[in-house]
Short mmCIF file of C-alpha atoms in Angstrom, two decimals:
data_model
loop_
_atom_site.label_atom_id
_atom_site.label_comp_id
_atom_site.label_asym_id
_atom_site.label_seq_id
_atom_site.Cartn_x
_atom_site.Cartn_y
_atom_site.Cartn_z
CA MET A 16 -31.18 -17.87 3.02
CA GLU A 17 -30.24 -19.53 6.13
CA LEU A 18 -28.61 -16.14 8.35
CA GLN A 19 -32.34 -14.87 6.74
CA GLU A 20 -33.76 -17.93 9.11
CA GLN A 21 -32.19 -17.17 11.77
CA LEU A 22 -31.75 -13.96 12.40
CA ASP A 23 -35.32 -13.13 11.32
CA LEU A 24 -34.39 -10.87 8.71
CA THR A 25 -35.86 -9.15 5.56
CA TYR A 26 -34.14 -8.36 2.65
CA LEU A 27 -34.96 -6.12 -0.26
CA PHE A 28 -33.72 -7.68 -3.42
CA VAL A 29 -33.77 -5.23 -6.31
CA ALA A 30 -33.07 -7.98 -9.64
CA HIS A 31 -33.90 -8.47 -12.99
CA ASP A 32 -33.35 -11.87 -13.04
CA LEU A 33 -36.48 -14.05 -12.21
CA SER A 34 -35.06 -16.70 -12.50
CA VAL A 35 -32.89 -15.61 -8.91
CA VAL A 36 -35.69 -13.41 -7.81
CA ARG A 37 -37.54 -16.43 -8.12
CA HIS A 38 -35.77 -18.54 -5.64
CA ILE A 39 -34.78 -16.62 -2.97
CA SER A 40 -37.62 -14.06 -2.71
CA ASP A 41 -41.33 -15.15 -0.62
CA THR A 42 -42.90 -12.16 -1.92
CA VAL A 43 -42.47 -10.30 -5.62
CA ALA A 44 -43.08 -7.28 -6.61
CA VAL A 45 -42.99 -5.91 -9.88
CA MET A 46 -42.73 -3.14 -11.62
CA TYR A 47 -43.25 -0.71 -14.61
CA VAL A 48 -42.09 3.19 -14.68
CA GLY A 49 -41.79 3.67 -11.25
CA LYS A 50 -45.01 1.73 -9.72
CA ILE A 51 -46.08 -1.52 -8.66
CA SER A 52 -48.17 -3.00 -10.82
CA GLU A 53 -48.31 -6.70 -9.39
CA MET A 54 -47.01 -7.97 -5.81
CA ALA A 55 -47.70 -11.75 -4.47
CA PRO A 56 -46.61 -14.54 -3.29
CA THR A 57 -43.80 -15.53 -5.45
CA GLU A 58 -44.77 -18.54 -6.86
CA GLU A 59 -48.59 -17.36 -7.06
CA LEU A 60 -46.74 -15.10 -8.88
CA PHE A 61 -44.87 -16.94 -11.30
CA ASN A 62 -47.92 -19.65 -11.81
CA ASN A 63 -51.00 -17.03 -12.16
CA PRO A 64 -49.84 -13.46 -12.82
CA LYS A 65 -52.50 -11.44 -13.65
CA HIS A 66 -50.86 -8.47 -14.97
CA PRO A 67 -50.03 -8.23 -18.94
CA TYR A 68 -46.87 -7.02 -17.41
CA THR A 69 -45.84 -9.45 -15.40
CA SER A 70 -46.86 -12.13 -17.56
CA ALA A 71 -44.31 -10.74 -20.84
CA LEU A 72 -41.46 -10.63 -18.09
CA LEU A 73 -42.34 -14.51 -17.35
CA SER A 74 -42.07 -15.23 -20.65
CA SER A 75 -38.56 -14.29 -21.31
CA VAL A 76 -37.22 -16.54 -18.46
CA PRO A 77 -35.75 -19.13 -19.85
CA ILE A 78 -36.15 -22.78 -20.06
CA PRO A 79 -33.62 -24.76 -18.84
CA ASP A 80 -35.07 -28.15 -20.75
CA PRO A 81 -34.03 -28.11 -24.87
CA ARG A 82 -37.11 -29.87 -25.48
CA LEU A 83 -39.22 -26.97 -24.57
CA ARG A 84 -39.96 -23.83 -26.44
CA ALA A 85 -40.87 -20.60 -24.69
CA GLN A 86 -43.87 -18.71 -26.57
CA ARG A 87 -42.24 -15.14 -25.87
CA THR A 88 -44.99 -12.56 -25.21
CA VAL A 89 -42.94 -8.93 -27.40
CA LEU A 90 -43.60 -5.98 -26.45
CA GLU A 91 -44.94 -3.53 -28.80
CA GLY A 92 -43.38 0.11 -28.44
CA GLU A 93 -41.30 2.20 -25.86
CA VAL A 94 -41.27 2.31 -22.16
CA ALA A 95 -43.16 4.73 -20.87
CA SER A 96 -40.79 8.44 -19.00
CA PRO A 97 -41.33 8.75 -15.70
CA ALA A 98 -40.96 12.24 -16.51
CA ASN A 99 -43.80 12.08 -19.06
CA PRO A 100 -45.57 9.37 -19.01
CA PRO A 101 -49.21 8.66 -19.96
CA THR A 102 -52.76 8.94 -18.83
CA GLY A 103 -54.05 6.32 -17.21
CA CYS A 104 -52.20 3.08 -16.72
CA TYR A 105 -48.17 3.90 -17.77
CA PHE A 106 -48.57 0.40 -19.59
CA HIS A 107 -51.40 1.46 -22.26
CA PRO A 108 -49.53 1.82 -24.69
CA ARG A 109 -47.66 -1.67 -24.95
CA CYS A 110 -50.53 -3.85 -23.79
CA PRO A 111 -52.02 -5.82 -26.24
CA HIS A 112 -55.34 -6.03 -23.40
CA ALA A 113 -56.13 -1.85 -23.17
CA VAL A 114 -59.52 -1.24 -22.98
CA ASP A 115 -60.43 3.18 -23.24
CA ILE A 116 -60.48 3.30 -19.67
CA CYS A 117 -57.15 1.92 -19.54
CA ARG A 118 -55.97 5.25 -22.18
CA THR A 119 -57.49 7.64 -19.13
CA GLU A 120 -58.19 6.24 -15.39
CA ASP A 121 -55.16 5.39 -13.49
CA PRO A 122 -55.59 1.63 -12.01
CA VAL A 123 -55.48 1.52 -8.22
CA LEU A 124 -53.74 -1.29 -6.84
CA GLU A 125 -56.25 -3.80 -5.55
CA GLU A 126 -56.12 -7.25 -3.87
CA ILE A 127 -57.85 -9.35 -6.43
CA ALA A 128 -56.62 -12.63 -4.08
CA PRO A 129 -55.48 -13.54 -0.36
CA GLU A 130 -51.40 -11.42 -0.96
CA HIS A 131 -52.18 -10.86 -4.41
CA PHE A 132 -52.56 -7.27 -5.07
CA VAL A 133 -53.22 -5.98 -9.15
CA ARG A 134 -52.82 -2.20 -10.91
CA CYS A 135 -55.30 -2.91 -13.80
CA HIS A 136 -58.33 -2.61 -14.73
CA ARG A 137 -58.84 -6.11 -16.64
CA ALA A 138 -56.81 -7.88 -13.96
CA LYS A 139 -60.19 -10.18 -12.61
CA GLU A 140 -60.66 -10.81 -16.15
CA LEU A 141 -58.30 -12.04 -18.23
CA GLU A 142 -56.05 -15.24 -18.60
CA LEU A 143 -53.11 -14.67 -18.25
CA PRO A 144 -49.96 -17.47 -18.81
CA GLY A 145 -47.97 -18.25 -15.48
CA LEU A 146 -44.35 -19.90 -16.17
CA THR A 147 -45.54 -23.41 -16.15
CA GLN A 148 -47.42 -22.40 -18.72
CA VAL A 149 -45.31 -21.30 -21.16
CA GLN A 150 -42.27 -24.13 -20.22
CA THR A 151 -45.15 -26.34 -20.92
CA GLY A 152 -46.29 -24.93 -24.42
CA GLN A 153 -49.60 -23.89 -22.87
CA ALA A 154 -48.89 -20.24 -22.81
CA GLY A 155 -51.90 -17.59 -24.65
CA ALA A 156 -54.16 -15.07 -23.10
CA SER A 157 -57.42 -14.25 -23.32
CA ASP A 158 -59.76 -11.58 -23.37
CA THR A 159 -62.50 -13.22 -22.43
CA PRO A 160 -64.59 -11.99 -19.26
CA ALA A 161 -64.35 -15.16 -16.79
#
């Protein structure tokens, strides 16, 4: 991180360990079956996810306090095949918030807040738990439009 600052370097860091990703990244892109599903500044993404896949991933981050319990989001079904992806949103077969449009139309990567991009038809209406809510036991998603 010192070299990055001193030499004005940019790194592309690919990982599955979200604790490390959070520690070293300024911006995070979450991918599902080869497509970016969400991209935002690190703290924004971790605290305010707008894609159901991102929220599910965050629920799997270990909590370093044994007094707190994480409420895990367990996704049903199998990961889509990149060779034969489903129609519409690639995530819709596993998404607990999918509606008809998700099954038929591929969502575009849309900027829903400054520097916060999401590929989800319902991103503006879903209230999904981020890491802060998961760690404090306040996890819970709502299908109620905002």
